[in-house]
mmCIF file of C-alpha atoms and ligand atoms in Angstrom:
data_model
loop_
_atom_site.group_PDB
_atom_site.id
_atom_site.type_symbol
_atom_site.label_atom_id
_atom_site.label_comp_id
_atom_site.label_asym_id
_atom_site.label_seq_id
_atom_site.Cartn_x
_atom_site.Cartn_y
_atom_site.Cartn_z
ATOM 1 C CA UNK S 1 14.663 28.706 -14.944
ATOM 2 C CA UNK S 2 17.732 27.383 -16.185
ATOM 3 C CA UNK S 3 18.760 23.675 -17.013
ATOM 4 C CA UNK S 4 20.673 23.991 -13.706
ATOM 5 C CA UNK S 5 17.412 24.849 -11.482
ATOM 6 C CA UNK S 6 15.777 21.645 -12.588
ATOM 7 C CA UNK S 7 18.437 19.591 -12.009
ATOM 8 C CA UNK S 8 18.769 21.240 -8.661
ATOM 9 C CA UNK S 9 14.867 20.433 -8.374
ATOM 10 C CA UNK S 10 15.257 16.542 -9.327
ATOM 11 C CA UNK S 11 17.932 16.234 -6.850
ATOM 12 C CA UNK S 12 15.971 17.608 -3.989
ATOM 13 C CA UNK S 13 12.784 15.419 -4.967
ATOM 14 C CA UNK S 14 15.423 12.724 -4.949
ATOM 15 C CA UNK S 15 16.356 12.994 -1.440
ATOM 16 C CA UNK S 16 12.608 12.547 -0.478
ATOM 17 C CA UNK S 17 11.284 9.362 -1.720
ATOM 18 C CA UNK S 18 7.723 8.390 -0.094
ATOM 19 C CA UNK S 19 5.600 5.480 -1.199
ATOM 20 C CA UNK S 20 1.798 5.426 -2.373
ATOM 21 C CA UNK S 21 -0.393 7.854 -0.531
ATOM 22 C CA UNK S 22 2.056 8.881 1.844
ATOM 23 C CA UNK S 23 3.595 11.670 -0.618
ATOM 24 C CA UNK S 24 3.434 14.485 2.322
ATOM 25 C CA UNK S 25 6.885 16.012 2.212
ATOM 26 C CA UNK S 26 6.881 15.215 -2.136
ATOM 27 C CA UNK S 27 3.211 17.154 -1.741
ATOM 28 C CA UNK S 28 4.615 20.082 -0.169
ATOM 29 C CA UNK S 29 7.670 20.391 -2.037
ATOM 30 C CA UNK S 30 5.552 20.674 -5.100
ATOM 31 C CA UNK S 31 3.329 23.105 -3.642
ATOM 32 C CA UNK S 32 6.120 25.292 -2.451
ATOM 33 C CA UNK S 33 7.425 25.335 -6.048
ATOM 34 C CA UNK S 34 4.515 26.303 -7.896
ATOM 35 C CA UNK S 35 3.513 28.785 -5.709
ATOM 36 C CA UNK S 36 6.975 30.377 -6.531
ATOM 37 C CA UNK S 37 5.129 30.471 -10.091
ATOM 38 C CA UNK S 38 3.108 33.827 -11.732
ATOM 39 C CA UNK S 39 -0.464 32.732 -10.231
ATOM 40 C CA UNK S 40 -2.797 34.469 -12.481
ATOM 41 C CA UNK S 41 -4.172 31.600 -14.488
ATOM 42 C CA UNK S 42 -3.224 28.681 -12.082
ATOM 43 C CA UNK S 43 -5.861 26.859 -9.852
ATOM 44 C CA UNK S 44 -4.167 24.517 -7.612
ATOM 45 C CA UNK S 45 -6.714 21.784 -5.755
ATOM 46 C CA UNK S 46 -4.967 19.220 -3.418
ATOM 47 C CA UNK S 47 -5.904 15.986 -4.174
ATOM 48 C CA UNK S 48 -5.263 13.461 -1.484
ATOM 49 C CA UNK S 49 -1.222 13.420 -1.417
ATOM 50 C CA UNK S 50 -1.108 14.719 -4.908
ATOM 51 C CA UNK S 51 -2.120 17.590 -6.586
ATOM 52 C CA UNK S 52 -4.287 19.104 -9.807
ATOM 53 C CA UNK S 53 -3.116 22.068 -11.296
ATOM 54 C CA UNK S 54 -4.861 23.846 -13.901
ATOM 55 C CA UNK S 55 -3.699 26.359 -16.614
ATOM 56 C CA UNK S 56 -6.673 28.715 -17.977
ATOM 57 C CA UNK S 57 -5.621 28.662 -21.642
ATOM 58 C CA UNK S 58 -6.181 31.941 -23.917
ATOM 59 C CA UNK S 59 -9.076 30.448 -25.768
ATOM 60 C CA UNK S 60 -10.081 27.105 -23.871
ATOM 61 C CA UNK S 61 -11.282 25.447 -26.805
ATOM 62 C CA UNK S 62 -10.305 21.688 -25.358
ATOM 63 C CA UNK S 63 -8.248 20.607 -22.277
ATOM 64 C CA UNK S 64 -5.451 18.830 -22.126
ATOM 65 C CA UNK S 65 -4.339 16.824 -19.266
ATOM 66 C CA UNK S 66 -0.420 15.951 -18.686
ATOM 67 C CA UNK S 67 0.067 13.325 -15.693
ATOM 68 C CA UNK S 68 3.175 12.818 -13.725
ATOM 69 C CA UNK S 69 3.891 10.034 -10.853
ATOM 70 C CA UNK S 70 5.243 10.874 -7.580
ATOM 71 C CA UNK S 71 5.924 8.101 -5.447
ATOM 72 C CA UNK S 72 9.078 6.372 -4.514
ATOM 73 C CA UNK S 73 9.490 2.750 -4.062
ATOM 74 C CA UNK S 74 10.797 0.677 -0.587
ATOM 75 C CA UNK S 75 14.499 -0.126 -1.914
ATOM 76 C CA UNK S 76 17.660 0.592 -0.199
ATOM 77 C CA UNK S 77 19.459 3.011 -2.441
ATOM 78 C CA UNK S 78 23.118 2.220 -3.548
ATOM 79 C CA UNK S 79 23.758 4.491 -6.427
ATOM 80 C CA UNK S 80 26.564 6.546 -3.964
ATOM 81 C CA UNK S 81 25.000 9.528 -5.335
ATOM 82 C CA UNK S 82 25.691 12.778 -2.957
ATOM 83 C CA UNK S 83 22.146 13.372 -2.795
ATOM 84 C CA UNK S 84 21.259 9.839 -2.343
ATOM 85 C CA UNK S 85 17.668 9.590 -0.346
ATOM 86 C CA UNK S 86 18.024 10.428 2.777
ATOM 87 C CA UNK S 87 14.861 8.135 4.420
ATOM 88 C CA UNK S 88 16.509 4.724 4.913
ATOM 89 C CA UNK S 89 15.012 2.063 2.624
ATOM 90 C CA UNK S 90 13.266 4.227 0.269
ATOM 91 C CA UNK S 91 14.177 5.436 -3.200
ATOM 92 C CA UNK S 92 12.858 7.168 -6.227
ATOM 93 C CA UNK S 93 14.168 3.910 -8.482
ATOM 94 C CA UNK S 94 11.527 4.172 -10.967
ATOM 95 C CA UNK S 95 12.506 8.085 -11.971
ATOM 96 C CA UNK S 96 9.380 9.380 -10.624
ATOM 97 C CA UNK S 97 11.874 12.202 -9.274
ATOM 98 C CA UNK S 98 12.672 13.120 -12.945
ATOM 99 C CA UNK S 99 8.994 12.931 -14.115
ATOM 100 C CA UNK S 100 7.521 15.357 -11.667
ATOM 101 C CA UNK S 101 10.746 17.751 -12.593
ATOM 102 C CA UNK S 102 9.698 17.281 -16.015
ATOM 103 C CA UNK S 103 6.103 18.025 -14.894
ATOM 104 C CA UNK S 104 7.402 21.279 -13.248
ATOM 105 C CA UNK S 105 9.593 22.338 -15.985
ATOM 106 C CA UNK S 106 6.358 22.309 -18.407
ATOM 107 C CA UNK S 107 4.190 24.280 -15.838
ATOM 108 C CA UNK S 108 7.139 26.898 -15.665
ATOM 109 C CA UNK S 109 6.927 27.322 -19.187
ATOM 110 C CA UNK S 110 3.485 27.511 -19.936
ATOM 111 C CA UNK S 111 2.588 30.254 -17.147
ATOM 112 C CA UNK S 112 5.277 32.293 -18.993
ATOM 113 C CA UNK S 113 3.968 31.521 -22.573
ATOM 114 C CA UNK S 114 0.233 31.112 -22.077
ATOM 115 C CA UNK S 115 -1.408 28.312 -24.034
ATOM 116 C CA UNK S 116 -4.309 28.336 -26.374
ATOM 117 C CA UNK S 117 -6.047 25.135 -24.658
ATOM 118 C CA UNK S 118 -6.914 24.413 -20.933
ATOM 119 C CA UNK S 119 -3.736 22.585 -19.394
ATOM 120 C CA UNK S 120 -4.561 20.091 -16.404
ATOM 121 C CA UNK S 121 -1.590 18.615 -14.861
ATOM 122 C CA UNK S 122 -2.125 15.369 -12.559
ATOM 123 C CA UNK S 123 0.508 15.173 -9.963
ATOM 124 C CA UNK S 124 -0.615 11.332 -8.982
ATOM 125 C CA UNK S 125 0.363 9.298 -5.945
ATOM 126 C CA UNK S 126 0.605 5.652 -5.564
ATOM 127 C CA UNK S 127 1.759 4.512 -9.143
ATOM 128 C CA UNK S 128 3.615 1.741 -7.707
ATOM 129 C CA UNK S 129 0.608 0.582 -5.779
ATOM 130 C CA UNK S 130 -2.142 0.914 -4.375
ATOM 131 C CA UNK S 131 -2.678 2.674 -7.284
ATOM 132 C CA UNK S 132 -3.868 6.217 -7.338
ATOM 133 C CA UNK S 133 -4.804 6.571 -11.470
ATOM 134 C CA UNK S 134 -8.361 4.984 -10.723
ATOM 135 C CA UNK S 135 -9.505 7.291 -7.788
ATOM 136 C CA UNK S 136 -7.878 10.363 -9.063
ATOM 137 C CA UNK S 137 -9.949 9.876 -12.525
ATOM 138 C CA UNK S 138 -13.066 9.747 -10.372
ATOM 139 C CA UNK S 139 -12.279 12.578 -7.960
ATOM 140 C CA UNK S 140 -15.052 15.265 -8.018
ATOM 141 C CA UNK S 141 -11.725 17.711 -9.391
ATOM 142 C CA UNK S 142 -11.362 15.553 -12.639
ATOM 143 C CA UNK S 143 -14.984 15.423 -13.229
ATOM 144 C CA UNK S 144 -15.300 19.245 -13.080
ATOM 145 C CA UNK S 145 -11.976 19.692 -15.447
ATOM 146 C CA UNK S 146 -13.348 16.907 -17.843
ATOM 147 C CA UNK S 147 -9.827 16.574 -20.060
ATOM 148 C CA UNK S 148 -10.429 16.000 -24.046
ATOM 149 C CA UNK S 149 -7.161 14.319 -23.897
ATOM 150 C CA UNK S 150 -4.407 13.063 -21.423
ATOM 151 C CA UNK S 151 -0.475 12.068 -21.949
ATOM 152 C CA UNK S 152 2.346 11.009 -19.898
ATOM 153 C CA UNK S 153 6.040 9.841 -20.018
ATOM 154 C CA UNK S 154 7.999 7.159 -18.221
ATOM 155 C CA UNK S 155 12.072 7.103 -18.394
ATOM 156 C CA UNK S 156 13.444 4.388 -20.518
ATOM 157 C CA UNK S 157 16.929 3.374 -19.038
ATOM 158 C CA UNK S 158 17.660 1.333 -22.092
ATOM 159 C CA UNK S 159 17.270 4.366 -24.478
ATOM 160 C CA UNK S 160 20.061 7.239 -24.940
ATOM 161 C CA UNK S 161 19.099 10.388 -24.209
ATOM 162 C CA UNK S 162 17.513 12.936 -26.894
ATOM 163 C CA UNK S 163 15.943 9.771 -27.993
ATOM 164 C CA UNK S 164 11.950 8.906 -27.533
ATOM 165 C CA UNK S 165 9.759 6.331 -28.225
ATOM 166 C CA UNK S 166 5.908 5.153 -28.205
ATOM 167 C CA UNK S 167 3.393 3.349 -30.625
ATOM 168 C CA UNK S 168 -0.113 2.934 -31.384
ATOM 169 C CA UNK S 169 -2.303 0.604 -29.638
ATOM 170 C CA UNK S 170 -1.292 -1.509 -26.478
ATOM 171 C CA UNK S 171 2.090 -0.172 -25.027
ATOM 172 C CA UNK S 172 1.835 -2.167 -21.365
ATOM 173 C CA UNK S 173 0.184 -5.123 -20.399
ATOM 174 C CA UNK S 174 -2.919 -5.951 -18.109
ATOM 175 C CA UNK S 175 -1.239 -6.832 -14.609
ATOM 176 C CA UNK S 176 -1.796 -7.767 -11.137
ATOM 177 C CA UNK S 177 -0.212 -8.648 -8.357
ATOM 178 C CA UNK S 178 -1.042 -12.417 -6.839
ATOM 179 C CA UNK S 179 -0.929 -13.343 -3.022
ATOM 180 C CA UNK S 180 -1.735 -16.833 -1.927
ATOM 181 C CA UNK S 181 -1.838 -18.194 1.708
ATOM 182 C CA UNK S 182 -2.444 -21.905 2.563
ATOM 183 C CA UNK S 183 -3.324 -23.183 5.714
ATOM 184 C CA UNK S 184 -3.610 -26.572 7.156
ATOM 185 C CA UNK S 185 -2.376 -28.460 10.741
ATOM 186 C CA UNK S 186 0.780 -28.889 11.159
ATOM 187 C CA UNK S 187 2.759 -31.107 13.652
ATOM 188 C CA UNK S 188 5.558 -33.338 13.975
ATOM 189 C CA UNK S 189 7.852 -34.685 10.621
ATOM 190 C CA UNK S 190 7.836 -37.769 12.002
ATOM 191 C CA UNK S 191 3.924 -38.002 11.800
ATOM 192 C CA UNK S 192 2.770 -37.152 8.885
ATOM 193 C CA UNK S 193 -0.357 -38.758 8.940
ATOM 194 C CA UNK S 194 -1.978 -36.981 11.574
ATOM 195 C CA UNK S 195 -0.818 -33.404 9.621
ATOM 196 C CA UNK S 196 -1.804 -31.324 6.868
ATOM 197 C CA UNK S 197 1.754 -30.410 4.933
ATOM 198 C CA UNK S 198 1.352 -26.928 3.205
ATOM 199 C CA UNK S 199 4.494 -27.332 1.739
ATOM 200 C CA UNK S 200 2.747 -30.001 -0.359
ATOM 201 C CA UNK S 201 -0.511 -28.302 -0.810
ATOM 202 C CA UNK S 202 1.562 -24.851 -2.039
ATOM 203 C CA UNK S 203 3.699 -26.901 -4.738
ATOM 204 C CA UNK S 204 1.077 -28.974 -6.081
ATOM 205 C CA UNK S 205 -0.283 -25.329 -6.625
ATOM 206 C CA UNK S 206 2.635 -24.187 -8.117
ATOM 207 C CA UNK S 207 2.982 -27.037 -10.434
ATOM 208 C CA UNK S 208 -0.477 -26.784 -11.420
ATOM 209 C CA UNK S 209 -0.467 -23.091 -11.781
ATOM 210 C CA UNK S 210 2.046 -23.320 -14.848
ATOM 211 C CA UNK S 211 -0.872 -25.486 -16.644
ATOM 212 C CA UNK S 212 -3.272 -22.180 -16.832
ATOM 213 C CA UNK S 213 -1.068 -20.645 -19.468
ATOM 214 C CA UNK S 214 -0.036 -23.487 -21.388
ATOM 215 C CA UNK S 215 -3.388 -25.463 -21.455
ATOM 216 C CA UNK S 216 -6.643 -23.449 -20.401
ATOM 217 C CA UNK S 217 -5.779 -20.227 -22.348
ATOM 218 C CA UNK S 218 -5.669 -19.298 -25.898
ATOM 219 C CA UNK S 219 -2.126 -19.371 -27.494
ATOM 220 C CA UNK S 220 -3.332 -16.037 -29.302
ATOM 221 C CA UNK S 221 -3.778 -14.200 -26.204
ATOM 222 C CA UNK S 222 -0.490 -14.029 -24.582
ATOM 223 C CA UNK S 223 -0.293 -14.028 -20.624
ATOM 224 C CA UNK S 224 2.624 -14.475 -17.965
ATOM 225 C CA UNK S 225 1.844 -15.990 -14.508
ATOM 226 C CA UNK S 226 4.947 -15.972 -12.357
ATOM 227 C CA UNK S 227 5.629 -16.406 -9.045
ATOM 228 C CA UNK S 228 8.452 -14.462 -7.415
ATOM 229 C CA UNK S 229 8.147 -16.071 -4.036
ATOM 230 C CA UNK S 230 7.493 -18.939 -1.746
ATOM 231 C CA UNK S 231 7.580 -19.050 2.214
ATOM 232 C CA UNK S 232 6.824 -21.957 4.381
ATOM 233 C CA UNK S 233 7.165 -23.486 7.713
ATOM 234 C CA UNK S 234 9.316 -22.896 10.537
ATOM 235 C CA UNK S 235 12.153 -25.683 11.060
ATOM 236 C CA UNK S 236 13.162 -28.949 9.748
ATOM 237 C CA UNK S 237 11.527 -31.051 11.618
ATOM 238 C CA UNK S 238 8.041 -29.891 11.481
ATOM 239 C CA UNK S 239 5.170 -30.066 9.250
ATOM 240 C CA UNK S 240 4.774 -26.916 7.644
ATOM 241 C CA UNK S 241 0.966 -25.501 8.759
ATOM 242 C CA UNK S 242 1.300 -22.442 6.737
ATOM 243 C CA UNK S 243 2.799 -21.774 3.236
ATOM 244 C CA UNK S 244 2.488 -18.434 1.187
ATOM 245 C CA UNK S 245 3.514 -17.702 -2.273
ATOM 246 C CA UNK S 246 3.783 -14.171 -4.140
ATOM 247 C CA UNK S 247 3.571 -13.493 -7.866
ATOM 248 C CA UNK S 248 2.239 -11.391 -10.601
ATOM 249 C CA UNK S 249 -0.124 -12.450 -13.550
ATOM 250 C CA UNK S 250 0.130 -10.359 -16.919
ATOM 251 C CA UNK S 251 -2.139 -10.571 -19.968
ATOM 252 C CA UNK S 252 -2.302 -8.395 -23.296
ATOM 253 C CA UNK S 253 -6.346 -8.552 -23.432
ATOM 254 C CA UNK S 254 -8.149 -7.770 -20.698
ATOM 255 C CA UNK S 255 -10.779 -10.431 -20.707
ATOM 256 C CA UNK S 256 -7.577 -12.926 -20.696
ATOM 257 C CA UNK S 257 -7.122 -11.693 -16.890
ATOM 258 C CA UNK S 258 -10.620 -12.355 -15.604
ATOM 259 C CA UNK S 259 -10.360 -16.078 -17.014
ATOM 260 C CA UNK S 260 -6.993 -16.404 -15.326
ATOM 261 C CA UNK S 261 -8.085 -15.204 -12.175
ATOM 262 C CA UNK S 262 -11.203 -17.737 -12.217
ATOM 263 C CA UNK S 263 -8.945 -20.431 -13.099
ATOM 264 C CA UNK S 264 -6.438 -19.919 -10.369
ATOM 265 C CA UNK S 265 -9.414 -19.679 -8.050
ATOM 266 C CA UNK S 266 -10.969 -23.051 -9.296
ATOM 267 C CA UNK S 267 -7.564 -24.553 -8.912
ATOM 268 C CA UNK S 268 -7.343 -23.629 -5.278
ATOM 269 C CA UNK S 269 -10.736 -24.818 -4.893
ATOM 270 C CA UNK S 270 -9.130 -28.409 -5.414
ATOM 271 C CA UNK S 271 -6.068 -28.093 -3.367
ATOM 272 C CA UNK S 272 -8.391 -27.127 -0.714
ATOM 273 C CA UNK S 273 -10.355 -30.423 -0.880
ATOM 274 C CA UNK S 274 -7.138 -32.513 -2.296
ATOM 275 C CA UNK S 275 -4.944 -31.327 0.842
ATOM 276 C CA UNK S 276 -7.506 -30.615 3.551
ATOM 277 C CA UNK S 277 -6.396 -26.964 3.718
ATOM 278 C CA UNK S 278 -7.932 -23.455 3.865
ATOM 279 C CA UNK S 279 -6.473 -20.801 0.990
ATOM 280 C CA UNK S 280 -7.016 -17.166 0.831
ATOM 281 C CA UNK S 281 -6.238 -15.279 -2.212
ATOM 282 C CA UNK S 282 -5.121 -11.384 -2.623
ATOM 283 C CA UNK S 283 -5.139 -9.735 -5.772
ATOM 284 C CA UNK S 284 -3.236 -6.379 -4.845
ATOM 285 C CA UNK S 285 -2.582 -4.212 -7.168
ATOM 286 C CA UNK S 286 -4.459 -4.401 -10.438
ATOM 287 C CA UNK S 287 -3.228 -2.292 -13.749
ATOM 288 C CA UNK S 288 -5.000 -2.081 -16.763
ATOM 289 C CA UNK S 289 -3.575 -2.077 -19.841
ATOM 290 C CA UNK S 290 -1.691 0.941 -21.485
ATOM 291 C CA UNK S 291 -3.765 1.562 -25.029
ATOM 292 C CA UNK S 292 -2.639 4.429 -26.843
ATOM 293 C CA UNK S 293 -4.675 6.325 -29.473
ATOM 294 C CA UNK S 294 -3.219 5.940 -32.737
ATOM 295 C CA UNK S 295 -4.292 9.401 -34.001
ATOM 296 C CA UNK S 296 -2.679 11.378 -31.160
ATOM 297 C CA UNK S 297 0.832 9.113 -31.240
ATOM 298 C CA UNK S 298 1.048 10.061 -34.979
ATOM 299 C CA UNK S 299 0.396 13.563 -34.497
ATOM 300 C CA UNK S 300 3.136 13.367 -31.301
ATOM 301 C CA UNK S 301 5.533 11.914 -33.474
ATOM 302 C CA UNK S 302 5.222 14.812 -35.901
ATOM 303 C CA UNK S 303 5.056 17.556 -33.549
ATOM 304 C CA UNK S 304 8.697 16.382 -31.830
ATOM 305 C CA UNK S 305 10.333 15.089 -34.817
ATOM 306 C CA UNK S 306 12.556 17.766 -35.310
ATOM 307 C CA UNK S 307 13.802 18.088 -31.094
ATOM 308 C CA UNK S 308 14.098 14.370 -30.429
ATOM 309 C CA UNK S 309 14.933 11.082 -32.391
ATOM 310 C CA UNK S 310 11.743 9.141 -32.574
ATOM 311 C CA UNK S 311 11.782 5.425 -32.543
ATOM 312 C CA UNK S 312 8.885 2.858 -32.725
ATOM 313 C CA UNK S 313 8.538 1.034 -28.791
ATOM 314 C CA UNK S 314 8.052 -2.430 -28.326
ATOM 315 C CA UNK S 315 5.022 -3.783 -26.506
ATOM 316 C CA UNK S 316 5.704 -4.579 -23.053
ATOM 317 C CA UNK S 317 4.716 -7.088 -20.222
ATOM 318 C CA UNK S 318 4.824 -4.223 -17.758
ATOM 319 C CA UNK S 319 2.298 -2.694 -16.137
ATOM 320 C CA UNK S 320 1.627 1.151 -15.587
ATOM 321 C CA UNK S 321 -1.241 2.687 -13.617
ATOM 322 C CA UNK S 322 -1.733 5.191 -16.504
ATOM 323 C CA UNK S 323 -4.061 2.636 -18.408
ATOM 324 C CA UNK S 324 -6.900 3.502 -15.645
ATOM 325 C CA UNK S 325 -6.451 7.262 -17.332
ATOM 326 C CA UNK S 326 -6.383 5.944 -20.833
ATOM 327 C CA UNK S 327 -9.415 3.646 -20.841
ATOM 328 C CA UNK S 328 -11.403 6.701 -19.956
ATOM 329 C CA UNK S 329 -9.808 9.826 -21.662
ATOM 330 C CA UNK S 330 -7.974 9.114 -25.188
ATOM 331 C CA UNK S 331 -4.213 10.026 -25.252
ATOM 332 C CA UNK S 332 -0.880 8.367 -25.455
ATOM 333 C CA UNK S 333 2.367 7.436 -22.993
ATOM 334 C CA UNK S 334 5.461 7.536 -24.082
ATOM 335 C CA UNK S 335 9.534 6.416 -23.497
ATOM 336 C CA UNK S 336 12.235 9.314 -22.674
ATOM 337 C CA UNK S 337 15.518 7.940 -22.761
ATOM 338 C CA UNK S 338 17.927 8.210 -19.766
ATOM 339 C CA UNK S 339 20.489 6.047 -20.532
ATOM 340 C CA UNK S 340 21.312 4.118 -17.308
ATOM 341 C CA UNK S 341 23.192 0.955 -16.969
ATOM 342 C CA UNK S 342 20.622 -0.165 -14.049
ATOM 343 C CA UNK S 343 17.147 -0.669 -15.235
ATOM 344 C CA UNK S 344 13.938 0.378 -13.538
ATOM 345 C CA UNK S 345 13.334 -0.555 -9.533
ATOM 346 C CA UNK S 346 17.145 -1.062 -9.584
ATOM 347 C CA UNK S 347 18.969 0.206 -6.440
ATOM 348 C CA UNK S 348 21.639 1.557 -8.602
ATOM 349 C CA UNK S 349 19.486 3.357 -11.308
ATOM 350 C CA UNK S 350 21.081 6.513 -12.751
ATOM 351 C CA UNK S 351 19.056 8.399 -15.229
ATOM 352 C CA UNK S 352 21.464 10.785 -17.411
ATOM 353 C CA UNK S 353 19.692 14.318 -16.089
ATOM 354 C CA UNK S 354 20.376 16.010 -19.259
ATOM 355 C CA UNK S 355 17.054 14.269 -20.069
ATOM 356 C CA UNK S 356 15.178 16.608 -17.986
ATOM 357 C CA UNK S 357 15.391 19.146 -20.204
ATOM 358 C CA UNK S 358 14.768 17.002 -23.522
ATOM 359 C CA UNK S 359 11.646 16.089 -21.489
ATOM 360 C CA UNK S 360 10.554 19.340 -20.880
ATOM 361 C CA UNK S 361 10.780 20.464 -24.620
ATOM 362 C CA UNK S 362 9.160 17.397 -25.990
ATOM 363 C CA UNK S 363 6.226 18.019 -23.164
ATOM 364 C CA UNK S 364 5.594 21.707 -23.686
ATOM 365 C CA UNK S 365 6.124 21.096 -27.268
ATOM 366 C CA UNK S 366 3.475 18.782 -27.203
ATOM 367 C CA UNK S 367 1.135 20.528 -25.266
ATOM 368 C CA UNK S 368 1.263 23.596 -27.490
ATOM 369 C CA UNK S 369 0.459 21.691 -30.533
ATOM 370 C CA UNK S 370 -1.204 18.826 -30.230
HETATM 371 ZN ZN1 LIG Q 1 7.766 1.416 -11.040
HETATM 372 ZN ZN1 LIG Q 2 7.455 4.295 -12.499
#
């Protein structure tokens, strides 16, 4: 298949973004595409809305796994593309359409030119949430194939096309979502003494929350706790009986995540007593850090140096579901430059499609040589 065929595939996938574990059309599209390839050395397994595709190598001394995520986001597209999302309110705004196309491209190369090693492709649902990597890792199919190493890529809008970056050790942080509800007795604004004001309870929580990072945690173990949304009350003259805050926790070390969660829970116990209310906490999607194996990053750099411009990546406080796979299987993740003015999760993200070809070459060369 030529470069244009893959651009066409990317555009078709771009039109059908689906969120975590709802990737029905996406799965069907991928299957149709994979069924058109020579099937002699392929085994295809459906897993929920995702897929495992196994390529039997000539020798099969080891099994290399390559993972792509397949889900979109609940974002209304504003790119102005002719091939914009056909699903109102949903968009491939994190580049997973590009990721899938690269995986299909690599797969089509491998069936033409069979590798020495076995290769297992993971088309993983629900990267953006609730998280597909951990259940996929525990699945019976994964246990059967037991890959020796695993790698993946993510598009990087800030890097030019033709540039790839990674680093040994920590690439992405440990992250957790945070949703807290405060419930008390509301009432008339003129009779505060007969009510329990949840705006006060949530505000007190917000202020004290910032002391967890500044005063209760080791300064040498970086962490971020951010509240990005707060909602309370109904109208101006009623004391609010409900408040809700939404945020995120990010840490470099896994144990710092546990400590911060315990501190938040203790803080809420105090708020409950002080403001005579009930609170409930939900951590939503949690991601384990992405920790790259230094040895594999070194090999990767040597393999791809002739095809792309390699740069050392900085570590980031963003999260990636891929961390769960790297927790059990050694490997690495790398950034692929797509040069977009607008970033990830932006309604105007426009990755440069020339990066698809670079991605396919980088992934296949790595599979043949790592
Ligand atoms: Zn994303
Ligand atoms: Zn993503």
